[in-house]
Coordinates of C-alpha atoms and ligand atoms in Angstrom, one line a residue:
M1 CA 0.0 0.0 0.0
T2 CA 1.3 3.5 -0.9
P3 CA 0.1 6.7 0.6
L4 CA -0.4 9.7 -1.6
S5 CA 2.4 12.2 -1.9
P6 CA 1.9 15.9 -2.5
G7 CA 3.5 17.3 -5.6
S8 CA 3.4 15.9 -9.1
R9 CA 5.1 12.5 -8.8
D10 CA 1.9 10.4 -8.3
V11 CA 0.2 12.2 -11.2
A12 CA 3.2 11.6 -13.5
R13 CA 3.2 7.9 -12.6
I14 CA -0.5 7.4 -13.2
L15 CA -0.3 9.3 -16.5
S16 CA 2.6 7.2 -17.7
D17 CA 0.8 4.0 -16.7
L18 CA -2.2 5.2 -18.8
T19 CA 0.1 5.9 -21.8
T20 CA 1.8 2.5 -21.6
S21 CA -1.6 0.8 -21.3
G22 CA -2.6 2.4 -24.6
A23 CA -5.4 4.7 -23.3
D24 CA -7.3 6.6 -25.9
R25 CA -5.9 10.0 -26.9
E26 CA -9.0 12.0 -26.0
F27 CA -9.1 10.4 -22.5
L28 CA -5.4 11.0 -22.0
A29 CA -5.9 14.7 -22.8
N30 CA -8.8 14.9 -20.3
A31 CA -6.8 13.1 -17.7
E32 CA -3.8 15.4 -18.2
L33 CA -6.1 18.3 -17.6
H34 CA -8.1 17.1 -14.6
L35 CA -5.9 14.5 -12.8
P36 CA -3.7 17.1 -11.1
R37 CA -6.8 18.6 -9.5
L38 CA -8.2 15.2 -8.6
H39 CA -4.9 14.2 -7.1
E40 CA -4.7 17.4 -5.0
L41 CA -8.3 16.8 -3.7
F42 CA -7.4 13.2 -2.9
V43 CA -4.4 14.4 -0.9
R44 CA -6.6 16.7 1.1
L45 CA -9.3 14.1 1.7
Y46 CA -7.3 10.9 1.9
G47 CA -3.7 12.1 2.5
D48 CA -3.5 10.1 5.8
R49 CA -4.7 6.8 4.3
P50 CA -2.1 4.1 3.6
D51 CA -4.1 3.1 0.5
G52 CA -4.6 6.6 -0.9
L53 CA -2.6 6.2 -4.1
E54 CA -4.1 2.8 -4.9
R55 CA -7.5 4.2 -4.6
L56 CA -6.8 7.2 -6.8
A57 CA -5.2 5.0 -9.4
S58 CA -8.2 2.7 -9.5
V59 CA -10.6 5.6 -9.7
V60 CA -8.7 6.8 -12.8
D61 CA -8.8 3.3 -14.2
L62 CA -12.5 3.3 -13.7
A63 CA -12.8 6.6 -15.6
R64 CA -10.7 5.1 -18.4
R65 CA -12.9 2.1 -18.7
S66 CA -16.0 4.1 -18.5
W67 CA -14.8 6.4 -21.3
T68 CA -14.0 3.4 -23.5
E69 CA -17.6 2.2 -23.0
R70 CA -19.2 5.6 -23.5
P71 CA -21.5 5.5 -26.5
R72 CA -20.4 7.5 -29.5
A73 CA -23.4 9.7 -29.5
L74 CA -22.7 10.8 -25.9
K75 CA -19.0 11.6 -26.8
A76 CA -20.4 13.8 -29.6
L77 CA -22.6 15.5 -27.1
D78 CA -19.6 16.0 -24.7
R79 CA -17.8 17.8 -27.5
E80 CA -20.8 19.9 -28.3
R81 CA -21.3 20.9 -24.7
E82 CA -17.6 21.7 -24.4
S83 CA -17.8 24.0 -27.4
T84 CA -20.9 25.8 -26.0
P85 CA -20.3 25.8 -22.3
D86 CA -23.1 28.3 -21.6
W87 CA -25.8 26.1 -23.2
F88 CA -27.7 25.8 -20.0
E89 CA -27.9 29.6 -19.5
S90 CA -30.0 30.2 -22.6
E91 CA -33.5 31.9 -22.4
R92 CA -34.8 28.8 -24.2
M93 CA -34.0 26.6 -21.2
L94 CA -37.1 25.3 -19.4
G95 CA -37.2 22.4 -16.9
G96 CA -39.9 20.1 -15.8
V97 CA -40.0 17.5 -13.0
C98 CA -42.3 14.6 -12.4
Y99 CA -42.6 11.2 -10.8
V100 CA -42.4 8.5 -13.5
D101 CA -45.2 6.3 -12.0
R102 CA -47.5 9.1 -11.0
Y103 CA -47.2 11.2 -14.1
A104 CA -47.0 8.5 -16.7
G105 CA -47.3 5.0 -15.2
G106 CA -43.7 4.1 -16.3
L107 CA -40.9 5.0 -18.6
S108 CA -42.9 4.2 -21.7
G109 CA -45.6 6.6 -20.6
I110 CA -42.9 9.3 -20.2
R111 CA -41.9 8.6 -23.8
D112 CA -45.5 9.0 -24.9
A113 CA -45.6 12.4 -23.1
I114 CA -42.7 13.8 -25.2
P115 CA -45.1 15.6 -27.6
Y116 CA -46.6 17.4 -24.6
F117 CA -43.2 18.3 -23.2
R118 CA -42.5 19.8 -26.6
E119 CA -45.7 21.7 -26.5
L120 CA -44.6 23.2 -23.2
G121 CA -41.1 23.9 -24.5
L122 CA -39.2 21.7 -22.1
T123 CA -35.4 21.4 -22.6
Y124 CA -34.8 19.6 -19.3
L125 CA -36.7 16.8 -17.7
H126 CA -36.0 15.7 -14.1
L127 CA -37.4 12.2 -13.5
M128 CA -37.8 11.7 -9.8
P129 CA -35.8 8.7 -8.4
L130 CA -36.5 5.6 -10.5
F131 CA -34.1 3.1 -9.1
E132 CA -34.7 -0.1 -7.4
S133 CA -35.7 0.6 -3.8
P134 CA -37.5 -1.0 -0.8
E135 CA -41.2 -1.9 -1.1
G136 CA -43.6 0.4 0.7
N137 CA -42.0 3.6 2.0
S138 CA -38.8 4.3 0.1
D139 CA -38.8 8.0 0.7
G140 CA -40.2 8.4 -2.8
G141 CA -37.3 6.4 -4.2
Y142 CA -34.6 8.3 -2.3
A143 CA -33.6 5.1 -0.6
V144 CA -31.7 3.4 -3.4
S145 CA -31.1 -0.4 -3.4
S146 CA -29.3 -0.4 -6.7
Y147 CA -28.1 2.4 -8.9
R148 CA -27.8 0.1 -11.9
R149 CA -31.3 -1.2 -11.9
V150 CA -34.5 0.7 -12.6
N151 CA -37.5 -0.1 -10.3
P152 CA -39.1 -2.9 -12.3
A153 CA -42.5 -1.3 -11.9
L154 CA -41.3 1.6 -14.0
G155 CA -39.2 -0.1 -16.7
T156 CA -35.6 -1.2 -17.2
M157 CA -32.2 0.4 -17.5
E158 CA -32.2 -0.2 -21.2
E159 CA -35.5 1.6 -21.5
L160 CA -34.0 4.5 -19.6
A161 CA -31.1 4.8 -21.9
E162 CA -33.5 4.7 -24.9
L163 CA -35.7 7.3 -23.3
A164 CA -32.6 9.5 -22.8
A165 CA -31.9 9.2 -26.5
D166 CA -35.5 10.0 -27.5
L167 CA -35.5 13.0 -25.2
R168 CA -32.2 14.2 -26.6
R169 CA -33.6 14.0 -30.1
A170 CA -36.6 16.1 -28.9
G171 CA -34.1 18.7 -27.5
I172 CA -34.6 17.6 -23.8
S173 CA -31.8 16.8 -21.4
L174 CA -32.5 13.9 -19.0
V175 CA -31.9 14.8 -15.4
V176 CA -31.8 12.1 -12.7
D177 CA -30.9 12.1 -9.0
F178 CA -27.5 11.0 -7.8
I179 CA -28.4 10.0 -4.3
F180 CA -24.9 9.6 -3.0
N181 CA -25.2 10.6 0.6
H182 CA -26.9 7.3 1.5
T183 CA -28.2 4.0 0.2
S184 CA -31.2 2.0 1.3
N185 CA -30.6 -0.6 4.0
E186 CA -31.3 -3.2 1.3
H187 CA -28.4 -2.2 -1.0
E188 CA -25.9 -4.9 -1.4
W189 CA -23.2 -2.7 0.3
A190 CA -25.5 -2.2 3.3
R191 CA -26.1 -5.9 3.7
K192 CA -22.4 -6.7 3.4
A193 CA -21.5 -3.9 5.8
V194 CA -23.9 -5.2 8.5
A195 CA -22.7 -8.8 7.9
G196 CA -19.1 -7.6 8.3
V197 CA -18.0 -8.7 4.9
S198 CA -14.4 -7.7 4.4
G199 CA -14.0 -4.5 2.4
F200 CA -17.5 -3.3 3.4
E201 CA -17.2 -2.8 7.2
D202 CA -16.4 0.8 6.7
F203 CA -18.9 1.7 4.0
Y204 CA -21.3 3.2 6.6
L205 CA -20.9 4.6 10.1
I206 CA -21.7 1.8 12.5
F207 CA -21.0 2.0 16.2
P208 CA -21.2 -0.7 18.9
D209 CA -23.0 1.4 21.5
R210 CA -24.4 4.9 22.1
E211 CA -21.1 6.5 23.0
M212 CA -20.2 8.0 19.6
P213 CA -23.8 8.5 18.5
D214 CA -24.5 10.5 21.6
A215 CA -21.3 12.5 21.0
Y216 CA -22.3 13.3 17.4
E217 CA -25.9 14.1 18.2
R218 CA -24.8 16.8 20.6
T219 CA -24.3 19.0 17.5
T220 CA -26.3 17.5 14.7
R221 CA -29.8 18.6 13.6
E222 CA -32.8 16.3 13.4
I223 CA -34.0 16.1 9.8
F224 CA -36.9 13.7 10.0
P225 CA -37.9 13.8 13.6
D226 CA -41.3 12.1 12.9
D227 CA -39.3 9.1 11.8
H228 CA -36.6 8.9 14.5
P229 CA -34.9 11.3 16.9
G230 CA -31.3 12.2 16.3
S231 CA -29.0 11.0 13.5
F232 CA -28.7 7.3 14.3
V233 CA -30.9 4.3 14.3
Q234 CA -30.4 1.0 16.0
L235 CA -29.7 -2.2 14.1
D236 CA -31.2 -5.5 15.0
D237 CA -28.0 -6.6 16.5
G238 CA -28.0 -3.6 18.9
R239 CA -25.4 -1.5 17.1
W240 CA -26.1 2.0 15.9
I241 CA -25.9 3.3 12.3
W242 CA -25.9 6.8 10.9
A243 CA -29.2 7.6 9.2
T244 CA -29.8 11.3 8.6
F245 CA -33.2 10.9 6.9
Y246 CA -35.4 7.8 7.2
H247 CA -34.3 4.9 9.3
F248 CA -33.8 2.8 6.1
Q249 CA -31.5 5.4 4.5
W250 CA -28.0 4.8 5.7
D251 CA -25.4 7.4 5.3
L252 CA -22.2 6.4 3.4
N253 CA -18.9 6.9 5.0
Y254 CA -16.9 9.1 2.6
A255 CA -13.9 9.1 4.9
N256 CA -13.3 5.7 3.3
P257 CA -11.9 6.3 -0.2
S258 CA -13.4 2.9 -1.3
V259 CA -16.8 4.5 -0.9
F260 CA -15.8 7.3 -3.2
E261 CA -14.5 4.8 -5.7
A262 CA -17.6 2.7 -5.6
M263 CA -19.9 5.8 -5.9
A264 CA -17.8 7.2 -8.8
G265 CA -18.4 3.9 -10.5
E266 CA -22.2 4.3 -10.1
M267 CA -22.0 7.9 -11.3
L268 CA -20.2 7.0 -14.5
F269 CA -22.6 4.2 -15.1
L270 CA -25.5 6.6 -15.0
A271 CA -23.6 9.1 -17.2
N272 CA -23.2 6.5 -19.9
Q273 CA -26.9 5.8 -20.0
G274 CA -27.3 9.3 -21.4
V275 CA -28.1 11.3 -18.3
E276 CA -27.1 14.9 -18.9
I277 CA -27.5 16.5 -15.5
L278 CA -27.1 14.8 -12.2
R279 CA -29.1 16.2 -9.3
M280 CA -26.7 15.9 -6.4
D281 CA -29.0 14.9 -3.5
A282 CA -28.4 16.2 0.0
V283 CA -25.0 17.5 -0.7
A284 CA -24.7 19.3 2.7
F285 CA -24.6 16.0 4.6
I286 CA -21.9 13.9 2.9
W287 CA -19.0 14.5 5.4
K288 CA -19.2 14.1 9.2
R289 CA -16.9 15.4 11.9
L290 CA -17.4 15.2 15.6
G291 CA -18.2 18.4 17.3
T292 CA -19.7 20.0 14.2
T293 CA -23.2 20.1 12.7
C294 CA -21.9 17.6 10.2
E295 CA -23.4 19.8 7.5
S296 CA -21.6 21.7 4.7
L297 CA -18.1 20.8 6.1
P298 CA -15.2 21.8 3.8
E299 CA -14.7 18.2 2.9
A300 CA -18.2 18.1 1.4
H301 CA -17.0 20.6 -1.2
L302 CA -13.8 18.7 -1.8
L303 CA -15.8 15.5 -2.4
L304 CA -18.1 17.2 -4.9
Q305 CA -15.1 18.7 -6.7
A306 CA -13.5 15.2 -6.8
F307 CA -16.6 13.7 -8.3
N308 CA -16.6 16.6 -10.8
A309 CA -13.0 16.0 -11.8
V310 CA -13.8 12.3 -12.4
L311 CA -16.7 13.3 -14.6
R312 CA -14.6 15.8 -16.6
M313 CA -12.3 12.9 -17.5
A314 CA -14.9 10.4 -18.5
A315 CA -18.2 12.2 -19.3
P316 CA -17.3 15.9 -19.7
G317 CA -20.7 17.0 -21.0
L318 CA -22.5 16.4 -17.8
L319 CA -23.5 18.9 -15.2
F320 CA -24.1 18.7 -11.5
K321 CA -27.1 20.3 -9.9
S322 CA -26.7 21.0 -6.2
E323 CA -29.5 20.3 -3.8
A324 CA -28.6 22.3 -0.7
I325 CA -31.6 23.6 1.1
V326 CA -29.6 25.5 3.8
H327 CA -28.5 29.0 4.8
P328 CA -28.1 31.1 1.6
D329 CA -24.3 31.5 2.3
E330 CA -24.0 27.8 2.2
V331 CA -26.2 27.3 -0.8
V332 CA -23.8 29.4 -3.0
S333 CA -20.7 27.8 -1.6
Y334 CA -21.6 24.7 -3.6
I335 CA -21.9 26.6 -6.9
S336 CA -18.8 26.9 -9.2
P337 CA -17.7 25.4 -12.5
D338 CA -15.5 23.0 -10.6
E339 CA -18.2 21.9 -8.2
C340 CA -21.9 22.1 -9.0
Q341 CA -22.6 24.2 -12.1
V342 CA -26.3 24.6 -11.3
S343 CA -28.2 24.7 -8.1
Y344 CA -31.7 25.0 -6.8
N345 CA -32.4 28.5 -5.6
P346 CA -34.4 27.7 -2.4
L347 CA -34.1 31.3 -1.1
Q348 CA -35.9 32.8 -4.1
M349 CA -38.5 30.1 -3.9
A350 CA -39.2 30.5 -0.2
L351 CA -39.2 34.3 -0.3
T352 CA -41.7 34.3 -3.2
W353 CA -44.1 32.5 -0.9
E354 CA -43.0 34.8 2.0
A355 CA -43.9 37.8 -0.1
L356 CA -47.2 36.5 -1.1
A357 CA -48.1 35.8 2.5
T358 CA -47.0 39.1 3.9
R359 CA -48.0 41.1 0.9
D360 CA -44.6 42.7 1.3
G361 CA -41.9 42.1 -1.2
R362 CA -38.9 43.6 0.6
L363 CA -37.2 40.4 1.8
L364 CA -37.4 39.0 -1.7
Q365 CA -36.2 42.3 -3.2
Q366 CA -33.3 42.3 -0.8
A367 CA -32.4 38.7 -1.8
L368 CA -32.5 39.6 -5.5
E369 CA -30.2 42.5 -4.7
R370 CA -27.6 40.8 -2.7
R371 CA -27.9 37.0 -3.1
H372 CA -28.6 36.5 -6.7
T373 CA -25.1 36.9 -8.2
L374 CA -23.3 33.7 -9.2
P375 CA -19.9 32.9 -10.5
E376 CA -19.5 32.9 -14.3
G377 CA -20.4 29.6 -15.9
T378 CA -23.0 28.6 -13.4
A379 CA -26.8 29.1 -13.1
W380 CA -29.7 28.9 -10.7
V381 CA -32.5 26.5 -11.1
N382 CA -35.5 28.7 -10.2
Y383 CA -38.7 27.0 -9.1
V384 CA -42.0 27.8 -7.4
R385 CA -42.1 24.6 -5.4
S386 CA -40.5 21.1 -5.6
H387 CA -41.4 17.6 -4.5
D388 CA -40.1 18.6 -1.1
D389 CA -41.5 20.8 1.7
I390 CA -40.9 24.6 1.7
G391 CA -38.4 25.5 4.4
W392 CA -37.9 29.1 5.3
T393 CA -34.2 29.2 4.6
F394 CA -33.7 33.0 4.6
A395 CA -30.8 34.4 6.7
D396 CA -31.9 35.8 10.0
E397 CA -29.3 38.6 9.6
D398 CA -30.9 39.7 6.4
A399 CA -34.4 39.7 7.9
A400 CA -33.2 41.6 10.9
E401 CA -32.1 44.5 8.7
L402 CA -35.7 44.9 7.7
G403 CA -36.8 44.7 11.4
I404 CA -38.0 41.1 11.0
D405 CA -37.3 38.6 13.7
G406 CA -36.6 35.3 12.0
Y407 CA -38.0 32.9 14.5
P408 CA -41.5 34.3 14.9
H409 CA -41.6 35.1 11.2
R410 CA -41.0 31.5 10.3
R411 CA -43.7 30.5 12.8
F412 CA -46.1 32.9 11.1
L413 CA -45.2 31.6 7.7
N414 CA -45.8 28.0 8.8
D415 CA -49.2 29.0 10.3
F416 CA -50.1 31.0 7.3
Y417 CA -49.5 28.3 4.8
V418 CA -51.3 25.6 6.8
G419 CA -54.2 28.0 6.9
R420 CA -54.0 28.8 10.6
A421 CA -53.2 32.5 10.3
E422 CA -55.7 35.3 9.7
G423 CA -55.9 36.4 6.1
S424 CA -54.5 33.1 4.8
F425 CA -55.5 31.9 1.4
A426 CA -53.4 28.8 1.6
R427 CA -54.3 25.1 2.0
G428 CA -50.9 23.7 2.9
V429 CA -50.1 20.9 5.3
A430 CA -47.4 20.9 8.0
F431 CA -44.3 18.7 7.6
Q432 CA -42.0 17.4 10.3
E433 CA -43.4 19.7 13.0
N434 CA -41.0 19.4 15.9
P435 CA -42.6 20.5 19.1
R436 CA -39.3 20.5 20.9
T437 CA -37.7 23.1 18.6
G438 CA -40.8 24.7 17.2
D439 CA -39.4 23.9 13.7
A440 CA -41.8 23.0 10.9
R441 CA -42.0 23.1 7.2
V442 CA -44.9 23.4 4.7
T443 CA -46.2 21.2 1.9
G444 CA -48.9 21.8 -0.8
T445 CA -49.2 22.2 -4.5
T446 CA -48.7 25.6 -6.0
A447 CA -52.4 26.0 -6.7
S448 CA -53.4 24.9 -3.2
L449 CA -50.8 27.1 -1.5
A450 CA -51.7 30.1 -3.7
G451 CA -55.4 30.2 -2.9
I452 CA -57.1 28.3 -5.8
E453 CA -58.2 25.5 -3.5
A454 CA -59.6 27.9 -1.0
G455 CA -61.5 29.7 -3.7
D456 CA -59.5 32.9 -3.1
A457 CA -60.0 35.5 -5.8
G458 CA -56.2 36.1 -6.1
G459 CA -55.3 32.4 -6.4
E460 CA -54.8 32.2 -10.1
D461 CA -52.9 35.5 -10.2
R462 CA -50.5 34.3 -7.5
V463 CA -49.8 31.1 -9.4
V464 CA -48.9 33.2 -12.5
L465 CA -46.9 35.7 -10.5
A466 CA -44.8 33.1 -8.7
H467 CA -44.0 31.5 -12.1
A468 CA -43.4 34.8 -13.7
L469 CA -40.6 35.4 -11.2
A470 CA -39.1 32.0 -11.6
L471 CA -39.1 32.5 -15.3
S472 CA -37.5 35.8 -15.4
T473 CA -34.8 36.1 -12.7
G474 CA -32.3 34.0 -14.7
G475 CA -31.0 30.5 -15.0
I476 CA -33.2 27.4 -15.6
P477 CA -36.8 27.7 -14.6
L478 CA -38.2 24.4 -13.4
L479 CA -41.9 23.5 -13.5
Y480 CA -43.4 20.9 -11.2
L481 CA -45.4 19.2 -14.0
G482 CA -49.2 19.4 -13.3
D483 CA -48.8 22.9 -11.6
E484 CA -49.1 24.5 -15.1
V485 CA -52.7 23.2 -15.1
A486 CA -53.3 24.2 -11.5
Q487 CA -53.3 20.8 -9.9
L488 CA -54.6 20.7 -6.3
N489 CA -53.5 18.8 -3.2
D490 CA -54.0 15.1 -3.1
Y491 CA -55.3 14.3 0.4
G492 CA -55.6 10.6 -0.6
Y493 CA -52.0 10.1 0.6
A494 CA -53.3 9.9 4.2
D495 CA -55.1 6.6 3.2
R496 CA -52.1 5.1 1.6
P497 CA -50.0 3.4 4.3
A498 CA -46.6 3.9 2.7
E499 CA -47.3 7.7 2.4
A500 CA -49.5 8.5 5.3
G501 CA -46.6 9.5 7.6
D502 CA -45.1 11.9 5.1
S503 CA -47.2 14.9 4.2
R504 CA -45.0 15.7 1.2
W505 CA -47.2 13.2 -0.7
V506 CA -50.0 15.8 -0.5
H507 CA -48.3 17.8 -3.2
R508 CA -47.1 14.8 -5.4
P509 CA -50.5 14.0 -7.0
F510 CA -51.1 11.6 -9.8
R511 CA -51.1 13.2 -13.2
P512 CA -54.2 15.5 -13.1
G513 CA -55.8 14.2 -16.3
R514 CA -58.9 16.2 -15.9
N515 CA -57.0 19.4 -15.6
Y516 CA -54.9 18.6 -18.7
D517 CA -58.2 18.0 -20.6
D518 CA -59.4 21.4 -19.4
R519 CA -56.2 23.2 -20.4
T520 CA -57.8 24.7 -23.5
D521 CA -61.0 25.7 -21.6
A522 CA -60.9 29.3 -20.4
E523 CA -63.9 28.6 -18.2
T524 CA -61.7 26.5 -15.8
P525 CA -58.9 27.5 -13.5
A526 CA -56.7 24.9 -15.3
G527 CA -57.4 26.5 -18.7
R528 CA -56.8 30.0 -17.5
V529 CA -53.6 29.2 -15.6
Y530 CA -52.4 27.2 -18.5
S531 CA -53.0 29.8 -21.1
R532 CA -51.4 32.6 -19.0
L533 CA -48.4 30.4 -18.2
S534 CA -48.1 29.3 -21.9
R535 CA -47.9 32.9 -22.9
L536 CA -45.2 33.6 -20.4
L537 CA -43.2 30.6 -21.5
A538 CA -43.4 31.7 -25.1
V539 CA -42.3 35.2 -24.3
R540 CA -39.4 33.9 -22.2
R541 CA -38.2 31.8 -25.0
S542 CA -38.0 34.8 -27.3
T543 CA -36.5 37.2 -24.9
P544 CA -32.7 37.1 -25.0
E545 CA -32.5 39.4 -22.0
F546 CA -33.7 36.4 -19.9
A547 CA -30.6 34.4 -20.7
G548 CA -27.8 34.3 -18.1
N549 CA -28.0 35.6 -14.6
E550 CA -27.3 39.3 -14.7
L551 CA -29.9 41.1 -12.7
I552 CA -30.1 44.7 -11.4
A553 CA -32.5 45.2 -8.6
F554 CA -34.9 48.1 -9.2
N555 CA -36.1 50.0 -6.2
A556 CA -39.8 50.7 -6.9
H557 CA -40.2 52.5 -3.6
V558 CA -43.3 50.5 -2.9
A559 CA -43.1 47.7 -0.3
S560 CA -45.4 45.4 -2.2
I561 CA -43.6 45.7 -5.5
V562 CA -40.6 43.5 -6.4
A563 CA -38.8 44.8 -9.4
F564 CA -35.6 44.3 -11.3
L565 CA -34.0 44.8 -14.7
R566 CA -32.5 42.1 -16.9
P567 CA -30.1 43.9 -19.1
G568 CA -29.7 43.0 -22.7
D569 CA -27.1 43.9 -25.3
T570 CA -27.9 47.1 -27.0
G571 CA -29.1 49.5 -24.3
F572 CA -32.3 47.6 -23.8
A573 CA -33.4 45.7 -20.7
V574 CA -36.4 43.9 -19.5
L575 CA -38.0 45.5 -16.4
V576 CA -39.9 42.9 -14.4
A577 CA -42.3 44.3 -11.8
A578 CA -44.6 42.2 -9.6
N579 CA -47.1 43.4 -7.0
V580 CA -47.7 40.9 -4.2
A581 CA -50.5 42.9 -2.5
D582 CA -54.2 42.2 -2.7
S583 CA -54.8 45.7 -4.0
P584 CA -53.4 47.6 -7.0
A585 CA -50.0 49.4 -6.7
S586 CA -47.9 51.5 -9.1
I587 CA -44.4 52.7 -9.7
D588 CA -44.4 56.4 -10.3
A589 CA -43.0 58.3 -13.2
V590 CA -40.2 59.8 -11.2
T591 CA -38.9 56.4 -10.1
L592 CA -39.0 55.4 -13.7
S593 CA -37.3 58.5 -15.1
G594 CA -34.0 56.8 -15.6
L595 CA -35.6 54.8 -18.4
H596 CA -36.7 56.0 -21.8
P597 CA -40.5 56.6 -21.6
E598 CA -41.3 54.4 -24.6
A599 CA -41.5 50.8 -23.5
L600 CA -43.1 47.6 -24.7
D601 CA -45.2 45.2 -22.7
L602 CA -43.8 41.9 -23.8
V603 CA -46.7 39.8 -22.5
A604 CA -49.5 41.9 -23.9
S605 CA -47.5 43.0 -27.0
T606 CA -48.6 46.6 -26.5
P607 CA -46.6 49.8 -26.2
V608 CA -46.4 51.4 -22.7
W609 CA -45.7 55.0 -21.8
L610 CA -43.6 55.1 -18.7
G611 CA -44.1 58.8 -18.4
G612 CA -47.3 58.1 -16.6
G613 CA -45.9 55.5 -14.2
I614 CA -46.7 51.7 -14.3
A615 CA -49.9 50.4 -12.8
L616 CA -49.9 46.9 -11.4
P617 CA -53.2 45.2 -10.5
A618 CA -53.5 43.1 -7.3
H619 CA -51.0 40.2 -7.7
G620 CA -50.1 41.6 -11.1
V621 CA -46.8 41.2 -12.9
R622 CA -45.4 42.9 -16.0
W623 CA -42.5 42.2 -18.2
L624 CA -41.6 45.4 -20.0
R625 CA -38.8 45.9 -22.6
V626 CA -37.3 49.3 -21.7
R627 CA -34.5 51.4 -23.0
V628 CA -32.0 52.6 -20.4
R629 CA -31.2 56.3 -20.9
Ligands
LIG1 C1 -33.4 15.3 -0.7 C2 -34.7 14.9 -1.4 C3 -35.7 14.5 -0.4 C4 -35.2 13.3 0.3 C5 -33.9 13.5 0.9 C6 -33.2 12.3 1.3 O1 -33.6 16.3 0.2 O2 -35.1 16.0 -2.1 O3 -37.0 14.2 -1.0 O4 -36.1 13.0 1.4 O5 -33.0 14.1 0.0 O6 -32.7 11.6 0.2

């Protein structure tokens, strides 16, 4: 066994072994470019391991083999992506997300839905976890028993690869989850680890008694307190194993480089099926250290960068999307070309709902002003809601500047969205309410949270407004499929045993066939919402100012109005203004005097005279092409 040594000796040796073994030229060029970085990361992560160099060499060999097997069409795509590295920042990008079984019955149903995806203009489709997982509750597939087998109820891996190719031909990139923080307790590695099979004992964090679990739990957070307290669960033999989420989702031990190697193998396997974006699940939790929260530790970043470097060698066209639903400072820390190129934007999502509840846009406005900027070559994924709960992840220090006290404000928002507060239009359900800490989160479909279910007059407008923001702030907008036709909550989950304990199922309804049938009928909420959103989607696609991420916050001097400019090339910009209040509001002419008075309403296709100010109806939003003086 040989430990890693800093400096270039290890790298030179691995590269020369690759050359003598006759590695392909393109792979060698990629390895020359990215191995030094991977090596450095390995030194930092695994410098003290006696087997460090062996592990690194075998990861590189894995990458080499994976490249050899990579289908020609995907290598062509790699080259295309490398020559247009900003492809995902285009104004034409539009994402959709759905559960394969709920939305389409299986992978073949997803293929049949491609014409509809084209009608919507999707360029990115995130299929929720579709791998083999335990029967009954599997956390919606987030407990993976095999990364190489599709859940037989949905289809096969061959079908997934074919679907990826069909989607690609339709201009849609396939996105799947890379659930690499944990596996299910039924995964082969898990079974072997518990049985003490040599080579697998250290794949997870297993302790003989409560001593270490107690020590860790002094500083860790409870994520699913309804399921089990703390971060550990007890095995049948009395030992304790780390399980951040459900008791059947066991956290992998990345301090062991064999775990990194094994997971890199699964990642490259998925890459070669034609997946174009990997959604990196639960990134904040992947490294643990005693005495810390065990969230977002520096090593979590190093690990992601190491996975990224492996990808650059063997499947360079792929992107990582970070799923970090944490403090906004931490969210951005995962975003860089070398780490995750795209990331959910949980702050904008949560603050859109915050603004609608309070009828006050200032926190959202402040976030757009100071927390929107990203490094070059990266992008936000902006969404109105996801398959998960809404957590109020704004920074207390930001809120304090506006005189808002974070703790009671979160309580208010939770009460508001579960319909407990006065003036609430929402029909949400509480998720993981923790009476000990007062913490809770909220679930519900967009239509139910926005007021359509409650019959509130502003419901449809709010759905449109929330989407109009997600579509216009920059990056990749992501639709939760079914929300574009105003699907409502599915309370039936409470009668389904595998779902009853997890209120997130309330907002994961089966494909709302009736709403889809109604989508051309302006007499229905589905029809009205669909036609208004379709118009916004069409305008977004043909508005180059919406590409990229550059955004200049525009102070409307009205608390209920969120406004910003998306600059374009030639002195033009798009001014987006949204009024979250239940009554009309306007931006006055003086405030607008820095803009040329002749403007164009992009949605209505009508000229606008800014000299008279801009009027916004209750929950109204406008996209205006303006000229900056
Ligand atoms: C992510 C998923 C969530 C899941 C958790 C554990 O946060 O979005 O649905 O419960 O990871 O895998």
